[in-house]
PDB file of C-alpha atoms and ligand atoms in Angstrom:
ATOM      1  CA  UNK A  16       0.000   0.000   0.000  1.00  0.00           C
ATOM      2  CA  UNK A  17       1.025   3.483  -0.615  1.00  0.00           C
ATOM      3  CA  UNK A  18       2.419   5.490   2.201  1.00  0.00           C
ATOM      4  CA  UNK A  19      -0.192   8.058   3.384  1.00  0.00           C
ATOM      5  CA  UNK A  20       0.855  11.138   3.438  1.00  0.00           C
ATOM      6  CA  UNK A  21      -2.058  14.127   3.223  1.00  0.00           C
ATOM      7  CA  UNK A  22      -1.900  16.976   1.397  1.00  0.00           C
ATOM      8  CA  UNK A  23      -3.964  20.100   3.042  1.00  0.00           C
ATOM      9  CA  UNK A  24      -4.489  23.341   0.747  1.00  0.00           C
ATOM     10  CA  UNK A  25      -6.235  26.479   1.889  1.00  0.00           C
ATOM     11  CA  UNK A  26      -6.881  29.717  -0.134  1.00  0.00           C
ATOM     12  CA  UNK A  27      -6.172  31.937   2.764  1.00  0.00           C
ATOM     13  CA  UNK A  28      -2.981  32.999   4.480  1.00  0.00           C
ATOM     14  CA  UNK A  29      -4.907  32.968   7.745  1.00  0.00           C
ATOM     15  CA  UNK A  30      -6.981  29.637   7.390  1.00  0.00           C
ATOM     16  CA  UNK A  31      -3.568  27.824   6.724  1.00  0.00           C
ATOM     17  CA  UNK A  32      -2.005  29.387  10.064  1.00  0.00           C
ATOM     18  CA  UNK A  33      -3.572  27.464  12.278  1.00  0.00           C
ATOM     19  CA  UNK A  34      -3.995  23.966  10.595  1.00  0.00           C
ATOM     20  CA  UNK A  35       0.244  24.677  10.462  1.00  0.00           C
ATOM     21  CA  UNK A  36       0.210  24.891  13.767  1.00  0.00           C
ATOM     22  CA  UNK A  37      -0.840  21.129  14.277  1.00  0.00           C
ATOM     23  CA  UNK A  38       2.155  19.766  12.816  1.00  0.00           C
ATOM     24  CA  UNK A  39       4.736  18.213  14.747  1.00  0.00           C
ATOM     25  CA  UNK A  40       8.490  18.435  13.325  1.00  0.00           C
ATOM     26  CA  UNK A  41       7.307  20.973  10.896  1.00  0.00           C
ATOM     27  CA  UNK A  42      10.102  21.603   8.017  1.00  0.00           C
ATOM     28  CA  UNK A  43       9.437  24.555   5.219  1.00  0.00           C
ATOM     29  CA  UNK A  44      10.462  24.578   2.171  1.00  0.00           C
ATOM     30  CA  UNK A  45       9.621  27.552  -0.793  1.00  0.00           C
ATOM     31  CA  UNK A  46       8.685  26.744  -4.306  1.00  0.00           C
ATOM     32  CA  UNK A  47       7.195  28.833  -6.919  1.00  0.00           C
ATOM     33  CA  UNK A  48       6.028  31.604  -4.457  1.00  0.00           C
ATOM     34  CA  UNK A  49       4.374  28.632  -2.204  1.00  0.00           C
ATOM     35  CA  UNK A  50       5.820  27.423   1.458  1.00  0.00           C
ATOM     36  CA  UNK A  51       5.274  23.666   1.924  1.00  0.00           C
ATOM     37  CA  UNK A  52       4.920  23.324   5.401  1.00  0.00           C
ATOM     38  CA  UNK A  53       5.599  19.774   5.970  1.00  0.00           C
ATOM     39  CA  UNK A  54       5.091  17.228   9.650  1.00  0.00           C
ATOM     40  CA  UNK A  55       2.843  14.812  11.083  1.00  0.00           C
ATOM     41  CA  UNK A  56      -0.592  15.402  12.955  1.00  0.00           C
ATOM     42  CA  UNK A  57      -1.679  12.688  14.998  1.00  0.00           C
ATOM     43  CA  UNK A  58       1.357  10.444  13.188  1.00  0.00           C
ATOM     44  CA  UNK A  59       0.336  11.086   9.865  1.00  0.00           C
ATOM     45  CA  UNK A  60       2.623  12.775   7.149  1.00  0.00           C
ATOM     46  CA  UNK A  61       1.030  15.756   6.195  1.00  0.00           C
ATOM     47  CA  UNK A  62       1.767  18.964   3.793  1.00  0.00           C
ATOM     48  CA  UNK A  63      -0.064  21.983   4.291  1.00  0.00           C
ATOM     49  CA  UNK A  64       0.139  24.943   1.641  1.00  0.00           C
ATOM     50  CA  UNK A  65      -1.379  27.956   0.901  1.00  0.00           C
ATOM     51  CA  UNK A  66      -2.772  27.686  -2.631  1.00  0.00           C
ATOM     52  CA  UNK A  67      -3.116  31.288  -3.841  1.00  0.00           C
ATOM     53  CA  UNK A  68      -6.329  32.118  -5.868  1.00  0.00           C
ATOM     54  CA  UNK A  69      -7.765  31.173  -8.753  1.00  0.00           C
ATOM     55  CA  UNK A  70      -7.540  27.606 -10.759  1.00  0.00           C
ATOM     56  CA  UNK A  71      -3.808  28.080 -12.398  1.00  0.00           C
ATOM     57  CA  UNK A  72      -2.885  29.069  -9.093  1.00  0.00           C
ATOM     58  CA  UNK A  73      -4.408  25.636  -7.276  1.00  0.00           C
ATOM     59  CA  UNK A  74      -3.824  23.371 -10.243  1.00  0.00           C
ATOM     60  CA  UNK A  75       0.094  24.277  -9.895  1.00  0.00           C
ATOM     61  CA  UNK A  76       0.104  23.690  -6.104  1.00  0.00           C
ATOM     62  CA  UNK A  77      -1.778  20.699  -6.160  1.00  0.00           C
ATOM     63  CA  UNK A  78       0.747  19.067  -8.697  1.00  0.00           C
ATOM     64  CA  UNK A  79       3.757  20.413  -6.674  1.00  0.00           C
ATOM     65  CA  UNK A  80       1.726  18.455  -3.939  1.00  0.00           C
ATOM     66  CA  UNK A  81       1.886  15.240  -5.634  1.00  0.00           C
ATOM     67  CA  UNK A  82       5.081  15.108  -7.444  1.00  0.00           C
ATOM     68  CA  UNK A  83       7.484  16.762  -4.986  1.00  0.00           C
ATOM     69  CA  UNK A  84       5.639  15.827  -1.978  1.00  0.00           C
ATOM     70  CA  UNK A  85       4.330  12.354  -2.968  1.00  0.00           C
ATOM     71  CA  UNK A  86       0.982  12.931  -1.337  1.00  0.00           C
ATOM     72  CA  UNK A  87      -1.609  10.214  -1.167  1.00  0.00           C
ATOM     73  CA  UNK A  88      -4.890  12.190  -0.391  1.00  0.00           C
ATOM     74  CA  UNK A  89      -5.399  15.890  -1.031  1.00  0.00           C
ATOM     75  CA  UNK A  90      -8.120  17.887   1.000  1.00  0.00           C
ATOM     76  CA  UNK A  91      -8.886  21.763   0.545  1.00  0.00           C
ATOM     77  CA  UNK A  92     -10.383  23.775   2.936  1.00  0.00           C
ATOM     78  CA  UNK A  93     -11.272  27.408   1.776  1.00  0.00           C
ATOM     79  CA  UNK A  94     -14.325  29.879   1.670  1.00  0.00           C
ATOM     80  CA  UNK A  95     -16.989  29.882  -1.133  1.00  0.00           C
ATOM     81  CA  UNK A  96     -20.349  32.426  -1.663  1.00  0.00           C
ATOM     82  CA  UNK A  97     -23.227  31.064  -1.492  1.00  0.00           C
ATOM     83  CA  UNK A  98     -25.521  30.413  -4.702  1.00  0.00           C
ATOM     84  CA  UNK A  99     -28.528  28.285  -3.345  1.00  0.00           C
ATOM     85  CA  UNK A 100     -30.629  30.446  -1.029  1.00  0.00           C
ATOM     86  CA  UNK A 101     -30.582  27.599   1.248  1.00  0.00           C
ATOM     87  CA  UNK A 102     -27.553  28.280   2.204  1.00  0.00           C
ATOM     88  CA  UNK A 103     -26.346  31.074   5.368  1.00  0.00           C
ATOM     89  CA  UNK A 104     -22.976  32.581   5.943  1.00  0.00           C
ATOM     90  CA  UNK A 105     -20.975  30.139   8.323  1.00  0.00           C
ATOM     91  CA  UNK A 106     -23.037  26.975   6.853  1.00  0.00           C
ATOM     92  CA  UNK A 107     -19.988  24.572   5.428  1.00  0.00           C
ATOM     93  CA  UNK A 108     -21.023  22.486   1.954  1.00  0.00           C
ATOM     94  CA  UNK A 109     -18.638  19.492   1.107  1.00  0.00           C
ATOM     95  CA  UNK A 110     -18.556  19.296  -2.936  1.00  0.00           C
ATOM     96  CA  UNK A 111     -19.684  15.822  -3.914  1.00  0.00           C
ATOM     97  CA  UNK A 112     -19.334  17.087  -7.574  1.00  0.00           C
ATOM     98  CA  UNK A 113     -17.341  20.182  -9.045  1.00  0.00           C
ATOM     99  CA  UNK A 114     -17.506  21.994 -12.465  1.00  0.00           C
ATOM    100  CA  UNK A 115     -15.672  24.364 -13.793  1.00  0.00           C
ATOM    101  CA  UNK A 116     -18.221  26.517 -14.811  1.00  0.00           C
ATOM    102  CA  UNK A 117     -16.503  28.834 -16.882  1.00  0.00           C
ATOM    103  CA  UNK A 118     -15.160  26.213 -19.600  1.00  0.00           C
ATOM    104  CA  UNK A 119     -16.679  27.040 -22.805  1.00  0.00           C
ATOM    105  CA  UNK A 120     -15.323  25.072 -25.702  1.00  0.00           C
ATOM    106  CA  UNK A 121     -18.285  25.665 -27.631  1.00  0.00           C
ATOM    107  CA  UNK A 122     -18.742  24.377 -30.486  1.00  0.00           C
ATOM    108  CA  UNK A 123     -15.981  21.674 -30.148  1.00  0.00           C
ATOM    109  CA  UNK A 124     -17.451  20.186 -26.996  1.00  0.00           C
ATOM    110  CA  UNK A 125     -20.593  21.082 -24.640  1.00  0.00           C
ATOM    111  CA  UNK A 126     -20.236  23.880 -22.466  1.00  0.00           C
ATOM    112  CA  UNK A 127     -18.646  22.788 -19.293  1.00  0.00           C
ATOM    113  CA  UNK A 128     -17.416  19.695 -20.626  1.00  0.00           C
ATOM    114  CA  UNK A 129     -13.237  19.648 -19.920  1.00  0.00           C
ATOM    115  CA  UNK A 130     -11.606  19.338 -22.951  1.00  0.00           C
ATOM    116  CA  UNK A 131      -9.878  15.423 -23.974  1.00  0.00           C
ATOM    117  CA  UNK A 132     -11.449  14.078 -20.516  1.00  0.00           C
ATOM    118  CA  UNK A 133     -15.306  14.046 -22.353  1.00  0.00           C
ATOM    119  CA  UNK A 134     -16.493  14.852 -18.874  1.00  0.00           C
ATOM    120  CA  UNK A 135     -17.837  17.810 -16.823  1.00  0.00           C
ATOM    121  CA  UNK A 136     -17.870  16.701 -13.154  1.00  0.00           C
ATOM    122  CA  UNK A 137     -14.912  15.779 -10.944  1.00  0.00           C
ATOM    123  CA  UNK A 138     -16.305  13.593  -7.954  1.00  0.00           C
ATOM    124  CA  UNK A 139     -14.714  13.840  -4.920  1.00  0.00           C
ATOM    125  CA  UNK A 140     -13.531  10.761  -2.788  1.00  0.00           C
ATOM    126  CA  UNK A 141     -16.407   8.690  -1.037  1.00  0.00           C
ATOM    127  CA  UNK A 142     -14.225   8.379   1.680  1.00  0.00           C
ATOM    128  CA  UNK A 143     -12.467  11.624   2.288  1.00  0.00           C
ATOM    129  CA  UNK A 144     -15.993  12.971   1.782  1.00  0.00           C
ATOM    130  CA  UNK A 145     -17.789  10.694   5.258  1.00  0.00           C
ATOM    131  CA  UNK A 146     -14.723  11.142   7.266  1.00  0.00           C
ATOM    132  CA  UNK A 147     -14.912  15.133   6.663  1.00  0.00           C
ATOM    133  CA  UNK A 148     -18.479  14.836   6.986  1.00  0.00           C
ATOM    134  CA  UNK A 149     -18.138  13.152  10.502  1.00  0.00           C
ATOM    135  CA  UNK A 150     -15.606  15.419  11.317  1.00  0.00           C
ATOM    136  CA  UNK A 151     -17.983  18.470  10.333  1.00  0.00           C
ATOM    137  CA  UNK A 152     -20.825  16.731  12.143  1.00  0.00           C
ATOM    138  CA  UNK A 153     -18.536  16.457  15.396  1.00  0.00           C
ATOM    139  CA  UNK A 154     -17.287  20.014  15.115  1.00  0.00           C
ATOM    140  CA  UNK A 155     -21.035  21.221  15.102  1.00  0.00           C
ATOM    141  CA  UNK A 156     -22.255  18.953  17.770  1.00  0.00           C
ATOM    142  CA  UNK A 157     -19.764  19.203  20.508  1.00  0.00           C
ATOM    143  CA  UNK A 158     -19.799  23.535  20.238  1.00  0.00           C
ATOM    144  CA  UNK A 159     -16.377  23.380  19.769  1.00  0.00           C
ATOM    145  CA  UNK A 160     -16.792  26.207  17.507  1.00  0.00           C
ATOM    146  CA  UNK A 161     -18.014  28.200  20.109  1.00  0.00           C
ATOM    147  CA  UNK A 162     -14.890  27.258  22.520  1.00  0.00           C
ATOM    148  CA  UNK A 163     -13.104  28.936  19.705  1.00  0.00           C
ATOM    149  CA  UNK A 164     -14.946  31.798  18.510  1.00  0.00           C
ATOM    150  CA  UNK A 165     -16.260  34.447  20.588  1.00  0.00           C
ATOM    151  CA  UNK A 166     -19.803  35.217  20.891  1.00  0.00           C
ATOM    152  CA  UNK A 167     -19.889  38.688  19.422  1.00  0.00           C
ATOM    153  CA  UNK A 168     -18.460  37.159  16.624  1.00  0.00           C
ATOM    154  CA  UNK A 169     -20.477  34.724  15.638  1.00  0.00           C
ATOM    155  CA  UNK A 170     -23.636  37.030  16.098  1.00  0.00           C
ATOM    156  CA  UNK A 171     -21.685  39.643  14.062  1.00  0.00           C
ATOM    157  CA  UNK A 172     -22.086  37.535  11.137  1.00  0.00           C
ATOM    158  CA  UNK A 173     -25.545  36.010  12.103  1.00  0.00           C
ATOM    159  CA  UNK A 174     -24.275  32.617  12.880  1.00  0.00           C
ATOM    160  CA  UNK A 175     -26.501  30.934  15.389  1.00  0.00           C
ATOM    161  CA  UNK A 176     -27.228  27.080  13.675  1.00  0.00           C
ATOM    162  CA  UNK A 177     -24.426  26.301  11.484  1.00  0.00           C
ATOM    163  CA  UNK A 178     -25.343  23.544   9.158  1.00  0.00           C
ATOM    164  CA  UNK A 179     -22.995  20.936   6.901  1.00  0.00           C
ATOM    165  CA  UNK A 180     -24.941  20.739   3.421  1.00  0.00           C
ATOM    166  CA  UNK A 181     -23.305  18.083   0.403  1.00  0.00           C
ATOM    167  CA  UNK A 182     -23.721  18.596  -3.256  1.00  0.00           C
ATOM    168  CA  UNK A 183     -22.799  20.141  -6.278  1.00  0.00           C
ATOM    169  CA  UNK A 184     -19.348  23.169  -6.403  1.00  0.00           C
ATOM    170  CA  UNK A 185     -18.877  25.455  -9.058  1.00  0.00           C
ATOM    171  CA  UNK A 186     -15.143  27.187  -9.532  1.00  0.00           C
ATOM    172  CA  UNK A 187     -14.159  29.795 -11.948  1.00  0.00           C
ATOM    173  CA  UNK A 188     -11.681  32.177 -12.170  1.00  0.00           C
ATOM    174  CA  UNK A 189     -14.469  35.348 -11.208  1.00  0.00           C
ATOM    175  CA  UNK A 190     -15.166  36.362  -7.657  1.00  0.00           C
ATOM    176  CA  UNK A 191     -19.251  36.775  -8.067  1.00  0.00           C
ATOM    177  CA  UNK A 192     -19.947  40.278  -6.290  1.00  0.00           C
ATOM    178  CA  UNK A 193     -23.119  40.869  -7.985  1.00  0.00           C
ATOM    179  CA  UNK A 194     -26.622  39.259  -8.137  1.00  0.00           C
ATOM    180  CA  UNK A 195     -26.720  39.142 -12.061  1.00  0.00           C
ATOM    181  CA  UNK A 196     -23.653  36.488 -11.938  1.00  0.00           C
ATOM    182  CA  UNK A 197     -25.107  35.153  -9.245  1.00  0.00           C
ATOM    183  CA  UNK A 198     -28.366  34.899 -11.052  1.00  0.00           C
ATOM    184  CA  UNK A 199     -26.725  33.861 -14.043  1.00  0.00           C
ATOM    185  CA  UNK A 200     -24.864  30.586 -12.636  1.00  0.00           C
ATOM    186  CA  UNK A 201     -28.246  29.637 -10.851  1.00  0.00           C
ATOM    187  CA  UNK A 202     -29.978  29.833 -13.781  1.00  0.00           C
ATOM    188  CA  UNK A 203     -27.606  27.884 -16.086  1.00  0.00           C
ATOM    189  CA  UNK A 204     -26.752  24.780 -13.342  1.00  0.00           C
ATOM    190  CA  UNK A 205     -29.121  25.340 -10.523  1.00  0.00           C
ATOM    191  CA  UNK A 206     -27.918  22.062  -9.179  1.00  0.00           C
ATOM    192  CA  UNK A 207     -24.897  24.398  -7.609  1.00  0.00           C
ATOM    193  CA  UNK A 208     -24.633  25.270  -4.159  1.00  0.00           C
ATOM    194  CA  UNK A 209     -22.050  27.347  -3.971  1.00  0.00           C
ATOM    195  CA  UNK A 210     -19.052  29.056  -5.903  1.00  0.00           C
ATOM    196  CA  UNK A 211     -15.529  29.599  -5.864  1.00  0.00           C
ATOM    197  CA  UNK A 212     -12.034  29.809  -7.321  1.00  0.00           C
ATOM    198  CA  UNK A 213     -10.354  26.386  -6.951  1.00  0.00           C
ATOM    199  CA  UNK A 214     -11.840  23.279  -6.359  1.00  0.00           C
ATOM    200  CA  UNK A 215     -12.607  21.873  -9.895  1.00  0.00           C
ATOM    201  CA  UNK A 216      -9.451  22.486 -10.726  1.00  0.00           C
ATOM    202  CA  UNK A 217      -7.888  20.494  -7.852  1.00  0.00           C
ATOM    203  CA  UNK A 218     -10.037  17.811  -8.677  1.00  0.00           C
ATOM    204  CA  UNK A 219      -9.271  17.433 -12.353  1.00  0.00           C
ATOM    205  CA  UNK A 220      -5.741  17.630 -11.321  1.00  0.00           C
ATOM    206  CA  UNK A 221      -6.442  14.623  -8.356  1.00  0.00           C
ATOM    207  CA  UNK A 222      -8.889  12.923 -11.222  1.00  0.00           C
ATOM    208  CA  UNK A 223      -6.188  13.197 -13.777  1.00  0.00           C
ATOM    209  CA  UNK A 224      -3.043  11.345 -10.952  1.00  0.00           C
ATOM    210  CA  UNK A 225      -5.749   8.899  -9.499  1.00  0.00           C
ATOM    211  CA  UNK A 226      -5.479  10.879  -6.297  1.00  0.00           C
ATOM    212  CA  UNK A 227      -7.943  11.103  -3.854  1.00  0.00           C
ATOM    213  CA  UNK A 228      -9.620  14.363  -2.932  1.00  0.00           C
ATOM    214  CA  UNK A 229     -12.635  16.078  -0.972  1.00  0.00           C
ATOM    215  CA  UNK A 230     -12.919  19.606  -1.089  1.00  0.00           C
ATOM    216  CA  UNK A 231     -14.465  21.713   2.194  1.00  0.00           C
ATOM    217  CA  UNK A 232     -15.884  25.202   2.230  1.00  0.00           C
ATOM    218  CA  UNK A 233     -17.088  27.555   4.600  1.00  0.00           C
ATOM    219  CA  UNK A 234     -19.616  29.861   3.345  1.00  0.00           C
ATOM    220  CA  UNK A 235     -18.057  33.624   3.501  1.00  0.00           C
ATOM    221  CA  UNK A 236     -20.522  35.734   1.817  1.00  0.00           C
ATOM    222  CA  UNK A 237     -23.987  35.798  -0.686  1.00  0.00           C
ATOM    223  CA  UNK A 238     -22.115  35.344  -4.067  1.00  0.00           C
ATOM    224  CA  UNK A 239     -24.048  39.231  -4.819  1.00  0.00           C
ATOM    225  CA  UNK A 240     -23.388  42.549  -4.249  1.00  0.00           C
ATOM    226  CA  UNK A 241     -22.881  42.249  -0.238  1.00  0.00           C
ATOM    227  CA  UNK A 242     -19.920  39.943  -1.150  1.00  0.00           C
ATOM    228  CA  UNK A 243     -16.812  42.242  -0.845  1.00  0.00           C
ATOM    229  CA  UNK A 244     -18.601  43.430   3.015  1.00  0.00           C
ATOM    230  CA  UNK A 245     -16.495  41.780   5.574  1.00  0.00           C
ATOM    231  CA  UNK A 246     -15.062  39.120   3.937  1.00  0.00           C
ATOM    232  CA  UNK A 247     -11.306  39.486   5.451  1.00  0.00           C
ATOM    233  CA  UNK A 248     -13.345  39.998   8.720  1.00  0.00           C
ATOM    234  CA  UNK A 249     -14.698  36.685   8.031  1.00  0.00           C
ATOM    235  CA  UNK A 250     -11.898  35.009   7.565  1.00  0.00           C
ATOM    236  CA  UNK A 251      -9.792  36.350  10.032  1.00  0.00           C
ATOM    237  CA  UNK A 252     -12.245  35.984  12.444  1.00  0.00           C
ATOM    238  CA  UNK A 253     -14.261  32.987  12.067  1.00  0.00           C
ATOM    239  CA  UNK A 254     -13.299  30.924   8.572  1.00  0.00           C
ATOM    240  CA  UNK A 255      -9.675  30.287  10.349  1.00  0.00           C
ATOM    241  CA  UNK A 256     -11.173  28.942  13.303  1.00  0.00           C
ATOM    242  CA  UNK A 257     -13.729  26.855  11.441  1.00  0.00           C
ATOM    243  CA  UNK A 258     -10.459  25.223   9.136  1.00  0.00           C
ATOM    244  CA  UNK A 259      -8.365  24.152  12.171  1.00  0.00           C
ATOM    245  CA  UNK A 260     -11.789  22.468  13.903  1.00  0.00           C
ATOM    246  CA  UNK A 261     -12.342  20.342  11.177  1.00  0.00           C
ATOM    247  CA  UNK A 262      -8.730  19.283  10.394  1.00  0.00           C
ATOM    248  CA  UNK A 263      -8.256  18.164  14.273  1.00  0.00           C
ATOM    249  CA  UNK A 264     -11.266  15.909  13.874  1.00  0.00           C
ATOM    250  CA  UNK A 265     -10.396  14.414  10.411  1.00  0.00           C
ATOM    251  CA  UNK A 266      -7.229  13.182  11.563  1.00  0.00           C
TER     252      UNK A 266
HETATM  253  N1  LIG B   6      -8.418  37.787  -0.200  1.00  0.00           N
HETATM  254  C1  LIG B   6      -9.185  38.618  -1.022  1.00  0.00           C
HETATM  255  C2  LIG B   6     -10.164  37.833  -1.846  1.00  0.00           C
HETATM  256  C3  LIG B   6      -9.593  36.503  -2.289  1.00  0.00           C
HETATM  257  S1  LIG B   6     -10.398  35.787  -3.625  1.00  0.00           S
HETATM  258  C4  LIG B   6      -9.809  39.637  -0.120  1.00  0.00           C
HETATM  259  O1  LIG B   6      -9.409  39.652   1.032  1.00  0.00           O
HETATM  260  O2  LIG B   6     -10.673  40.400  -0.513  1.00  0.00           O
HETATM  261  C5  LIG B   6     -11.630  34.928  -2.880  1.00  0.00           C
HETATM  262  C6  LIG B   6     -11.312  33.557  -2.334  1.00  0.00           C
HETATM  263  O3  LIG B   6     -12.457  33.093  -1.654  1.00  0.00           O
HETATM  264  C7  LIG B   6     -11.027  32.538  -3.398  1.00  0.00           C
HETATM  265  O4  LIG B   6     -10.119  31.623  -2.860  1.00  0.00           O
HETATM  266  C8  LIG B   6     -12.398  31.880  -3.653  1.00  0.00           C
HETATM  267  O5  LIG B   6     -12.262  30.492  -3.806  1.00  0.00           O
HETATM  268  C9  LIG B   6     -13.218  32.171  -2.410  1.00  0.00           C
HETATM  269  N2  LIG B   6     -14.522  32.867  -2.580  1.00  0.00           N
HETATM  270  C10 LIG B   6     -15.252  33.305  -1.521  1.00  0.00           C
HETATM  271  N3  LIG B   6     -16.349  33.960  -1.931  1.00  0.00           N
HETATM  272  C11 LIG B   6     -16.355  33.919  -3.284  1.00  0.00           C
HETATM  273  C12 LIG B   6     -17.216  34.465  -4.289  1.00  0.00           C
HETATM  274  N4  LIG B   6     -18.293  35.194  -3.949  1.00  0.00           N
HETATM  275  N5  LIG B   6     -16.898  34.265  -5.590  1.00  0.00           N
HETATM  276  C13 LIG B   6     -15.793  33.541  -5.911  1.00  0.00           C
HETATM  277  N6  LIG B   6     -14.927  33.044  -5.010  1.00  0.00           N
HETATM  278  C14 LIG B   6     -15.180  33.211  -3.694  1.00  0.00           C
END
């Protein structure tokens, strides 16, 4: 069997800080504007990196992850808006499915449909996807989120009954700050929950090396024009906190 070694990425200085922090007999090491922090939590090899934005920006790390780091299972925490009105700032949806929803190859292929792989959906790792699941579900039920966060913060952003929802991702290389695009993508794929600017593109990287993946994401903001309001707030304060949580129970 291969050695397991996990591979964490996060699209946030800040959310990265404190999942580093877990690792024992942490080593850095600098490629390509990235530091690869690399130890053990709980025993287990891990390599945590800050992505950067966008999908050129995760594809790269996530490759850097697997060739130079020889990773065995690759999990992403970041922040996403929300596109399904079901869904509250400080809910977290796991992406069964991503899409890259701004590949157009029209009229060589359909739209959304990633060119030579004749498919438009990356699925992410049964496995990967109960065990974060469980580990969302145990965050949630034991408070520990409120151990960590203060109370004033949590009401600042309206967070009172933070739910774990599964489905459908869309990333892109657009951060949606108004309710046309917002409109727009719900319109074209309502299936999608939510929306950001890496995970499809870590999963057709993990789909392409047979890699496992699951990709986690706190809800920051509406996807519309309230999206820009308070997002470093957000993450300093509360998106962080969330990321280190679930990490501590995956493991
Ligand atoms: N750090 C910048 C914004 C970073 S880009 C700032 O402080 O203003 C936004 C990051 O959050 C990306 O990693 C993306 O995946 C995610 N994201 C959160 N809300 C999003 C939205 N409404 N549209 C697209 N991406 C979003």
């Amino acid at each position: 069997m291969k050695k397991r070694t996990i591979g964490i990425m996060g699209a946030m200085p800040e959310e990265i800080e404190g999942v580093v922090a877990l690792l024992s007999n942490c080593v850095e090491a600098s490629m390509g504007k990235r530091t690869y922090f690399s130890g053990q939590i709980n025993g287990i090899d891990t390599v945590v990196v800050f992505s950067r934005w966008g999908k050129v920006a995760a594809a790269t790390t996530a490759t850097t992850l697997i060739h130079e780091f020889k990773i065995s299972e690759l999990m992403f925490t970041g922040v996403a808006g929300a596109i399904s009105d079901n869904l509250k700032i400080g809910d977290i949806v796991l992406g069964k499915r991503l899409i890259q929803h701004d590949m157009d190859a029209r009229p060589l292929m359909k739209q959304y449909e990633i060119p030579l792989l004749s498919q438009t959906y990356f699925e992410s790792d049964s496995t990967l996807l109960d065990s974060a699941a469980n580990a969302i579900n145990t965050v949630f039920e034991n408070n520990s989120l409120y151990a960590v966060i203060g109370e004033d913060e949590l009401m600042e952003f309206n967070i009172s009954q933070p739910r774990l929802v599964i489905g459908d991702v869309a990333s892109g290389d657009q951060f949606f700050s108004s309710k046309e695009q917002k409109h727009a993508l719900n319109t074209q794929l309502p299936n999608i929950l939510c929306v950001e600017m890496e995970g499809a593109a870590v999963a057709q990287v993990c789909y392409e090396y047979e890699v496992p993946f699951t990709i986690i994401r706190t809800i920051s903001d509406t996807a519309d024009d309230k999206s820009h309001i308070d997002f470093p707030s957000f993450i300093k304060k509360i998106s962080s906190k969330y990321a280190t949580e679930i990490i501590k129970n995956i493991y």
